[in-house]
PDB file of C-alpha atoms and ligand atoms in Angstrom:
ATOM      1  CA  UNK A   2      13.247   4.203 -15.585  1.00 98.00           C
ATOM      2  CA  UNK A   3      15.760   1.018 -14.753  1.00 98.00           C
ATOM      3  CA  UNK A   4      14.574  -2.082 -13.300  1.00 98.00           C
ATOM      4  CA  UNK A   5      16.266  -3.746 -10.651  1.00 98.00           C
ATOM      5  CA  UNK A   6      14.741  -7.129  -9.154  1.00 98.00           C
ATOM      6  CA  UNK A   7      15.005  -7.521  -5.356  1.00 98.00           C
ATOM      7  CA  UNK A   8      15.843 -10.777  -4.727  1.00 98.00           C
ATOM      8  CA  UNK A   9      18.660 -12.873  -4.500  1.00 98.00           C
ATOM      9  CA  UNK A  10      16.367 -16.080  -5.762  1.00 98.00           C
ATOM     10  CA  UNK A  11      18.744 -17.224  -8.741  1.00 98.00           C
ATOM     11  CA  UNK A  12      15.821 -18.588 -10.679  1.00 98.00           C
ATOM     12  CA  UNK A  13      13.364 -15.706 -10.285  1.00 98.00           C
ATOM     13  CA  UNK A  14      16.752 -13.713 -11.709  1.00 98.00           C
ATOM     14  CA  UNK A  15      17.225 -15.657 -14.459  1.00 98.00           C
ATOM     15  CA  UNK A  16      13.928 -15.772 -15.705  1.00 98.00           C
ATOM     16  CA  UNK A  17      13.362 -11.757 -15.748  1.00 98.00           C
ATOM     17  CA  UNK A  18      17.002 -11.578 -17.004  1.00 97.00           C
ATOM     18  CA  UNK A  19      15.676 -13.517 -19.729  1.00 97.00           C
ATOM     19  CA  UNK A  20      12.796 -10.789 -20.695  1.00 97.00           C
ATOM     20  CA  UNK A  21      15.945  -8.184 -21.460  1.00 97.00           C
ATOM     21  CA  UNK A  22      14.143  -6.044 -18.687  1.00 97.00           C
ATOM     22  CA  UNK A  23      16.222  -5.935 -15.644  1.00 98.00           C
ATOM     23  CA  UNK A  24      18.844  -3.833 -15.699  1.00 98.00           C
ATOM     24  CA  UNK A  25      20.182  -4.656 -12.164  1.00 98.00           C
ATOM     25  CA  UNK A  26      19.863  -6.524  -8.855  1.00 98.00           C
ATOM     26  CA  UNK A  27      19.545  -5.218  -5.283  1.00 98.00           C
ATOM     27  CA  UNK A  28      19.750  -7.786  -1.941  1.00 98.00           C
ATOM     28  CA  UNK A  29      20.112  -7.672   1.627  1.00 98.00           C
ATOM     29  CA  UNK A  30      21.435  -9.812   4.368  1.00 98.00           C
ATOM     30  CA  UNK A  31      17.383 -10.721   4.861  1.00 98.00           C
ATOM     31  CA  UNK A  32      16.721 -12.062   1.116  1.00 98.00           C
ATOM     32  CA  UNK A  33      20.364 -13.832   1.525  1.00 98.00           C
ATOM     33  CA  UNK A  34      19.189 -15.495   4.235  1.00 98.00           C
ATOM     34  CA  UNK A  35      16.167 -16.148   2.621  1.00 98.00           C
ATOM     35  CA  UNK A  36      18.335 -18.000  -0.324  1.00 97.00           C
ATOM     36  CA  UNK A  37      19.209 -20.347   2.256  1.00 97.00           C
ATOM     37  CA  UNK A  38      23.040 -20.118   0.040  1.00 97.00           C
ATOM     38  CA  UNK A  39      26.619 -18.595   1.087  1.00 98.00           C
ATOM     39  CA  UNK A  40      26.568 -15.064   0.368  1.00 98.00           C
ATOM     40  CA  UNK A  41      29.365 -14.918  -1.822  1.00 98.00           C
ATOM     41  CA  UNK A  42      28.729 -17.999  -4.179  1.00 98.00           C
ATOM     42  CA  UNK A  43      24.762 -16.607  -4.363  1.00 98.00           C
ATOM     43  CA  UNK A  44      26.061 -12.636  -5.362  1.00 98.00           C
ATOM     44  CA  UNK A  45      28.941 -14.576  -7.668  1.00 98.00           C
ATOM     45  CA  UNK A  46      26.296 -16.216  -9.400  1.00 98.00           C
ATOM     46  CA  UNK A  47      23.637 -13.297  -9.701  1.00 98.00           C
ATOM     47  CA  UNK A  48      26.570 -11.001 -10.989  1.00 98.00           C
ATOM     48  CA  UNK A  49      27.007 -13.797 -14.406  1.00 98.00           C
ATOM     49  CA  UNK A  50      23.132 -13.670 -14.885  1.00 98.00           C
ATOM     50  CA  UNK A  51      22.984  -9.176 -15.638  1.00 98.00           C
ATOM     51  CA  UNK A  52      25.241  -7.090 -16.671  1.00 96.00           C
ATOM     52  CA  UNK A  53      23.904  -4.308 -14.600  1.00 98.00           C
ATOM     53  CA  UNK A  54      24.216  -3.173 -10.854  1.00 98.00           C
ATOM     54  CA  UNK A  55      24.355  -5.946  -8.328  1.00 98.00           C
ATOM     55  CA  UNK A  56      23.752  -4.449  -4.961  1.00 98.00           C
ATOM     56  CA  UNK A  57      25.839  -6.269  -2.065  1.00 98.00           C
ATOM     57  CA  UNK A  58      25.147  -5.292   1.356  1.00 98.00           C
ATOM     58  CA  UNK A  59      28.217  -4.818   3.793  1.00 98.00           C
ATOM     59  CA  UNK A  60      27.352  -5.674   7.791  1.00 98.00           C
ATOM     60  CA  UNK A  61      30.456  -3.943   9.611  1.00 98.00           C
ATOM     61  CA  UNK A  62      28.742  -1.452  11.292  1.00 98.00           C
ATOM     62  CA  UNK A  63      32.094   0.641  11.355  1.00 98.00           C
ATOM     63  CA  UNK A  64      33.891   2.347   7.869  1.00 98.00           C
ATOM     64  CA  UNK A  65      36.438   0.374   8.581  1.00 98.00           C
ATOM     65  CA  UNK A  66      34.871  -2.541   8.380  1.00 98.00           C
ATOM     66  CA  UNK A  67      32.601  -1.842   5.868  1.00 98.00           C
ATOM     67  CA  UNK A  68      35.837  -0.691   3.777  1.00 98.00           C
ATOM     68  CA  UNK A  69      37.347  -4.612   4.612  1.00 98.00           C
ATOM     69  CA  UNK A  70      34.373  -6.303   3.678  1.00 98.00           C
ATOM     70  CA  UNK A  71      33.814  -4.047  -0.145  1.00 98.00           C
ATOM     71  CA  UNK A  72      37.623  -5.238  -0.675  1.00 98.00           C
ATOM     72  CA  UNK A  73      36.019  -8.823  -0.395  1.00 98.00           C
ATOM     73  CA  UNK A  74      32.786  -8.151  -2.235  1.00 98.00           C
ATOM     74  CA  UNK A  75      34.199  -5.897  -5.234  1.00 98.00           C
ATOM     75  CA  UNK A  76      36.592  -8.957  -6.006  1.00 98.00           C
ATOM     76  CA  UNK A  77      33.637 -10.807  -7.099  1.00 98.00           C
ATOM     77  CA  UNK A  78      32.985  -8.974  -9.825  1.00 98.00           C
ATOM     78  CA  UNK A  79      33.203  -6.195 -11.952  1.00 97.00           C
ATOM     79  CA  UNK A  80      29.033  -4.989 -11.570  1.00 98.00           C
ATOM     80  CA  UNK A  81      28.934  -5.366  -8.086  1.00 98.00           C
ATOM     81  CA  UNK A  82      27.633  -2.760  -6.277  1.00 98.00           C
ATOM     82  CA  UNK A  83      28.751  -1.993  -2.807  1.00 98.00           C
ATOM     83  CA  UNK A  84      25.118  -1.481  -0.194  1.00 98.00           C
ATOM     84  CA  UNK A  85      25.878   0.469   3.201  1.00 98.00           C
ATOM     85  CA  UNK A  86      23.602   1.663   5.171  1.00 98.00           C
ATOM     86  CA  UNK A  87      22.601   5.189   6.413  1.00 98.00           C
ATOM     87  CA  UNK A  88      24.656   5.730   9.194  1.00 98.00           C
ATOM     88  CA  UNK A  89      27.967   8.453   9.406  1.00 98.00           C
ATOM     89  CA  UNK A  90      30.164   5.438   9.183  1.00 98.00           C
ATOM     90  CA  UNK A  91      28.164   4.478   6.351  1.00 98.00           C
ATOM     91  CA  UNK A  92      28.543   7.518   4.705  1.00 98.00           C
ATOM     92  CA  UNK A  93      32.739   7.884   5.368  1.00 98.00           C
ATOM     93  CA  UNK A  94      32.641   4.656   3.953  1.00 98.00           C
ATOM     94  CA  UNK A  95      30.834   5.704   0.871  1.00 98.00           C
ATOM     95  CA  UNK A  96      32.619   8.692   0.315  1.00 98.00           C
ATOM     96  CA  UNK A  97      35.895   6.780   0.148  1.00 98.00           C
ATOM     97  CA  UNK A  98      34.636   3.830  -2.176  1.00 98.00           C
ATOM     98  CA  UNK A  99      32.884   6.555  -4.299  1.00 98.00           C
ATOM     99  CA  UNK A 100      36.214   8.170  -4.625  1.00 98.00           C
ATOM    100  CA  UNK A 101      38.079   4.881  -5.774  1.00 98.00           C
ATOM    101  CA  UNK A 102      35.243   4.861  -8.236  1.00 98.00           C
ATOM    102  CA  UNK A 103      33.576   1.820  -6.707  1.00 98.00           C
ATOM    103  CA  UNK A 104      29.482   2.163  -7.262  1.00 98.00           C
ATOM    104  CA  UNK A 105      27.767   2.738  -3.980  1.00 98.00           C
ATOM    105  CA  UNK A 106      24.139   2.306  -3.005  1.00 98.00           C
ATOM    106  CA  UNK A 107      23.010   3.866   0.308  1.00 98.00           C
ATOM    107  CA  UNK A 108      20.462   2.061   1.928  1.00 98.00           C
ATOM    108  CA  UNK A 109      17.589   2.335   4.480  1.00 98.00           C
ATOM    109  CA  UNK A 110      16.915   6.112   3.742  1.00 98.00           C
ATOM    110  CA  UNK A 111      13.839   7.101   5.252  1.00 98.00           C
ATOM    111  CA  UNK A 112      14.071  10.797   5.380  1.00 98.00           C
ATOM    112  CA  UNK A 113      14.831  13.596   2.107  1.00 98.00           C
ATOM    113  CA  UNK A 114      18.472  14.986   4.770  1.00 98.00           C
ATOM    114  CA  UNK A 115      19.476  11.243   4.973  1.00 98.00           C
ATOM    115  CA  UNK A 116      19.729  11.348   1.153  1.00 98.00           C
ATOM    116  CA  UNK A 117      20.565  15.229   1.125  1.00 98.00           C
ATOM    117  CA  UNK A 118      23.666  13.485   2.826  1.00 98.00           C
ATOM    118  CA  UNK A 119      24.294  10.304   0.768  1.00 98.00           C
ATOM    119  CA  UNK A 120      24.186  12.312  -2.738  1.00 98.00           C
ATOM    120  CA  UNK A 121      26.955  14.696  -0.528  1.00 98.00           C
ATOM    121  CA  UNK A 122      29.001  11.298   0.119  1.00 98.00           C
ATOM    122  CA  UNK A 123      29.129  10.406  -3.598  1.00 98.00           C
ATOM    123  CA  UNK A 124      26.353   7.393  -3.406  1.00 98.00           C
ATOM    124  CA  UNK A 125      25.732   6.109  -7.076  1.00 98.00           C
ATOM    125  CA  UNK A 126      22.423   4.937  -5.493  1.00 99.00           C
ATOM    126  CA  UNK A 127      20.453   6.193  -3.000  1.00 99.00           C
ATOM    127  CA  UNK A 128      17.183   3.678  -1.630  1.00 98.00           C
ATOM    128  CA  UNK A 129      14.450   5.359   0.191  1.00 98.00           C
ATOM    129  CA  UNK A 130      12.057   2.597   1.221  1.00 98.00           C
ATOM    130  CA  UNK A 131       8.458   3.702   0.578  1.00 98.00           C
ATOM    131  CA  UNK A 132       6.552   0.360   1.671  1.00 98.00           C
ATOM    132  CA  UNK A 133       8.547   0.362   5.054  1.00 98.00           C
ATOM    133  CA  UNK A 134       7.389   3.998   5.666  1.00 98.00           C
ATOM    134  CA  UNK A 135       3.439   3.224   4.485  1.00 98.00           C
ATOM    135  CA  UNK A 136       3.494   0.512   7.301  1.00 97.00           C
ATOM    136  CA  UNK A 137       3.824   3.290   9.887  1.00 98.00           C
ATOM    137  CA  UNK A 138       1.214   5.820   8.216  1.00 98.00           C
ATOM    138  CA  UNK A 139       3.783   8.013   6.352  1.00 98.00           C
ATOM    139  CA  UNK A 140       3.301   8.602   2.934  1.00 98.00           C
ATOM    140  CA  UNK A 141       6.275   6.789   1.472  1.00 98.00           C
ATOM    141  CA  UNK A 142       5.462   8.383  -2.205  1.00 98.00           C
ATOM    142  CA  UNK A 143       6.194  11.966  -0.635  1.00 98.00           C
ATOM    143  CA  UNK A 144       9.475  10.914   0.488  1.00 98.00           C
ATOM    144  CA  UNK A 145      10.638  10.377  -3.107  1.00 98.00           C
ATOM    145  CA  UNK A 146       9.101  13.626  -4.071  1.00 98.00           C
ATOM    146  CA  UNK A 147      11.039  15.297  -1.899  1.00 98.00           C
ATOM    147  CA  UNK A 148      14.547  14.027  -2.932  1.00 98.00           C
ATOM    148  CA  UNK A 149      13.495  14.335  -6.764  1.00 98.00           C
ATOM    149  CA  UNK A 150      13.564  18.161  -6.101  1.00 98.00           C
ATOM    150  CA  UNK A 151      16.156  18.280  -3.953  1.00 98.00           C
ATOM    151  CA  UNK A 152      18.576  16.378  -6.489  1.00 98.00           C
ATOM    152  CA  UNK A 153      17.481  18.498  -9.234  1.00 98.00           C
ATOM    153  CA  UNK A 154      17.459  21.768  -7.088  1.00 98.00           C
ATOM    154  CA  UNK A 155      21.851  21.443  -6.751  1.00 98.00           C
ATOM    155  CA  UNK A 156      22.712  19.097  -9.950  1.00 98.00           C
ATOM    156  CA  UNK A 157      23.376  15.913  -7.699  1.00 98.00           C
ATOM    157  CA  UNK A 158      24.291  12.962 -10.097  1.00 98.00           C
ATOM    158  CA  UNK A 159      22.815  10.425  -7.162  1.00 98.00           C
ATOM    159  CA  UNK A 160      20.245   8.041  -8.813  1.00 98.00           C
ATOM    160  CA  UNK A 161      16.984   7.624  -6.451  1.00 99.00           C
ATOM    161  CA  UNK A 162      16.520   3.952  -5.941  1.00 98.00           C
ATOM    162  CA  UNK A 163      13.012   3.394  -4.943  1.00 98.00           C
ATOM    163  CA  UNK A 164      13.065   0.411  -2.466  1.00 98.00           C
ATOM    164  CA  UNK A 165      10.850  -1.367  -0.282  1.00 98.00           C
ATOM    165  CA  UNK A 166       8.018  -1.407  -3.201  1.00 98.00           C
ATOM    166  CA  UNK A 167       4.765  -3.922  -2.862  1.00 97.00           C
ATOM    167  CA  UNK A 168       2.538  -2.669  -5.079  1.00 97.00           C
ATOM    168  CA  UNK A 169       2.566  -2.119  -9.186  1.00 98.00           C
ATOM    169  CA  UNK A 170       0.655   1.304  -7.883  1.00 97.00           C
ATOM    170  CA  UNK A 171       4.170   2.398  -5.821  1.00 98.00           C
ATOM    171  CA  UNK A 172       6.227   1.243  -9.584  1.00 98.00           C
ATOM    172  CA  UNK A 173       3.760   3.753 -11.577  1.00 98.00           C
ATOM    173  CA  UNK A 174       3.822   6.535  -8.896  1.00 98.00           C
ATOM    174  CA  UNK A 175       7.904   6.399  -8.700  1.00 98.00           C
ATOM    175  CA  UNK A 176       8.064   6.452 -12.263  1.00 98.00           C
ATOM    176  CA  UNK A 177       5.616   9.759 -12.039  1.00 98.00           C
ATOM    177  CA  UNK A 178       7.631  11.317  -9.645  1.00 98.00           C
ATOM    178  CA  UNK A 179      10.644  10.596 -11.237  1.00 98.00           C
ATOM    179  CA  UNK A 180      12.927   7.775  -9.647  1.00 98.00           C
ATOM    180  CA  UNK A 181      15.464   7.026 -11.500  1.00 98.00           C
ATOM    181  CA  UNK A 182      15.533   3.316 -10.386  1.00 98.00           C
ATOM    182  CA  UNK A 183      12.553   1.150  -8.985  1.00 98.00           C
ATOM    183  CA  UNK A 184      13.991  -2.175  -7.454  1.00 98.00           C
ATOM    184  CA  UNK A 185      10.779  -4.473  -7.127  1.00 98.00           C
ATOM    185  CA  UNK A 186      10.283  -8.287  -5.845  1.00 98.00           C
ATOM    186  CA  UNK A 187       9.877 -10.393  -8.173  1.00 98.00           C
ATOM    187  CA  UNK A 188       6.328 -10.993  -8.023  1.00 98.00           C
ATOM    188  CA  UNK A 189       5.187  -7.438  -8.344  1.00 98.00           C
ATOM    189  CA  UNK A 190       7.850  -7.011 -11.485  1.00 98.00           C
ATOM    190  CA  UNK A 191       6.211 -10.060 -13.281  1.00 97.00           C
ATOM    191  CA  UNK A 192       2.685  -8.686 -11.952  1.00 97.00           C
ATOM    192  CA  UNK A 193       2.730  -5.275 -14.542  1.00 98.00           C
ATOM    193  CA  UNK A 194       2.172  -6.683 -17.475  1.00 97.00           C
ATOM    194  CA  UNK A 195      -1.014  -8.167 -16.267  1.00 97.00           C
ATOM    195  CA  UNK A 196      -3.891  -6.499 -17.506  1.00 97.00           C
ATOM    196  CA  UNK A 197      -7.448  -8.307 -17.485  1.00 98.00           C
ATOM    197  CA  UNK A 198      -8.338  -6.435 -20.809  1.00 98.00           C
ATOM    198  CA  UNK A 199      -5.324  -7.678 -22.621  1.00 98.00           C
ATOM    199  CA  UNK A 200      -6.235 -10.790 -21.596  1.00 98.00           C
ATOM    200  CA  UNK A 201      -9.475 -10.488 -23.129  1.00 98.00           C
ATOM    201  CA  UNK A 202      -8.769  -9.280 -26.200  1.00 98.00           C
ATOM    202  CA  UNK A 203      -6.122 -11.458 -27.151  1.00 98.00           C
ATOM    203  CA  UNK A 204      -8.503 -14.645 -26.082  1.00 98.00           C
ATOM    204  CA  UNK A 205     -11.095 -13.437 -28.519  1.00 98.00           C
ATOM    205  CA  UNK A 206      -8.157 -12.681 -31.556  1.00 98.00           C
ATOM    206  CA  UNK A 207      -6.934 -16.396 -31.091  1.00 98.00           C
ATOM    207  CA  UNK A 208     -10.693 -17.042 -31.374  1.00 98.00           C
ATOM    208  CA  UNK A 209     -11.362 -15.101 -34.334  1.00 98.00           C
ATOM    209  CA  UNK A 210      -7.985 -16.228 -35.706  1.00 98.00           C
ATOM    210  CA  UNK A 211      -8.350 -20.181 -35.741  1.00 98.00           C
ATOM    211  CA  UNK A 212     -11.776 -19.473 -37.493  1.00 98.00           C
ATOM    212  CA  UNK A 213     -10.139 -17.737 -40.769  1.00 98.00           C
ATOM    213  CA  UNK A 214      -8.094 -20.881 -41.012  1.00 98.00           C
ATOM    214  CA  UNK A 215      -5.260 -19.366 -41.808  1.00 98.00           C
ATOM    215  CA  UNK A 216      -1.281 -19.418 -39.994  1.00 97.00           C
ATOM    216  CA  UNK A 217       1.355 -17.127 -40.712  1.00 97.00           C
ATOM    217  CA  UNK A 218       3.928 -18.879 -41.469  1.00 96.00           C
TER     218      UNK A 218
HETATM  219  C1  E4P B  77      16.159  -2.501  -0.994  1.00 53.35           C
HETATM  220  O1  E4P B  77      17.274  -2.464  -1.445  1.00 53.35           O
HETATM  221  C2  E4P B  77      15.698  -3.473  -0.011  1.00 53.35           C
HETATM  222  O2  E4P B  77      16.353  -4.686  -0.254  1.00 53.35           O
HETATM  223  C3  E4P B  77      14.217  -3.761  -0.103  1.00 53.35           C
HETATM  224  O3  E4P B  77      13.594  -2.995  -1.105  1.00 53.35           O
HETATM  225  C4  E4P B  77      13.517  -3.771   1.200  1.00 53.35           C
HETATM  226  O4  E4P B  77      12.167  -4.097   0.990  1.00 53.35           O
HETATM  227  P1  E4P B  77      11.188  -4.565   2.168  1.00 53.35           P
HETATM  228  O5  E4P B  77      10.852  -3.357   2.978  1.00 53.35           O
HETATM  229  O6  E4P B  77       9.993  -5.108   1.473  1.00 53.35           O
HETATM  230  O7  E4P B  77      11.959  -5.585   2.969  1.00 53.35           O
END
């Protein structure tokens, strides 16, 4: 399963980059707002910290609009990664980027036809939000079920993005399920490797350890 961190905090970035365990970046016009930075100089920067998938999110709401801003985005870098959202402009949009080989990553997908239709367009990504779906009493996990099968039932290369994640629960179910992708905030990534146990023990071998005396090297 790939990590992608869903933020488009610069420092947060660099310091999972750092732990060689993100293997992309996903943002939205809310977390670049968020950044309080320009867009462009903010996605510029986040595309020199990974190698992987930077996810850019287009606001035209037309295709051919969204096709004028992607011109402007993809000349930022080679990873970028162009976000549109899951409308039928969206999707014309997608299928034409997708067929210039530009990466694609369909967002706000909230239903197993939306994505039917997104893997149909060519989307490299597609990003069903569960936690958006929990917070009106739909099971968010199911959702992902769903387009598991239905990508494996017809051979559809589409990677499912899990989105909208809040807890390290939602990270272990996706990964049960399947996703291909789980794109977490940064707190929840950094969260995982917290276990009180491990804790624990290794408190009690540093104990143990100063009391032989001894040091390694
Ligand atoms: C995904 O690409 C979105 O940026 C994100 O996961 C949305 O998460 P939220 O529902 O917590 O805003």
């Amino acid at each position: 399963m790939k990590f992608f961190v869903d933020t488009a905090d610069t420092n947060d970035i660099k310091e999972l980059a750092a732990t060689g365990l993100l293997d992309g970046v996903t943002t939205n016009p809310s977390l670049i707002m968020k950044s309080g930075r320009p867009m462009k100089e903010v996605i510029a920067e986040i595309c020199e910290l990974v190698d992987g998938p930077v996810s850019a999110e287009v606001v035209a709401t037309d295709a051919e609009g969204m096709l004028k801003e992607a011109e402007e985005l993809i000349a930022i870098a080679d990873n970028i990664c162009i976000k549109l959202p899951l409308t039928l402009e969206g999707l014309k949009a997608c299928r034409v980027l997708a067929n210039k080989g530009v990466q694609t990553n369909v967002t706000l997908c909230f239903s197993a036809n939306q994505a039917l239709l997104a893997a149909k367009a060519g989307a490299t990504f597609i990003s069903p939000f569960i936690g958006r779906l929990d917070d009106i009493n739909v099971e968010g996990l199911d959702l992902i079920a769903e387009i598991r099968q239905i990508y494996d039932n017809y051979g559809f290369g589409t990677e499912i993005l899990a989105a909208s994640i809040r807890t390290a629960n939602h990270v272990k179910d996706c990964a049960l399920i399947g996703a291909d992708v789980a794109t977490i905030p940064p707190a929840t990534l950094k969260g995982l490797v917290k276990h009180p146990l491990t804790d624990k023990g290794l408190e009690a071998f540093m104990k143990d350890w100063a009391a032989t005396g001894q040091s390694i090297v």
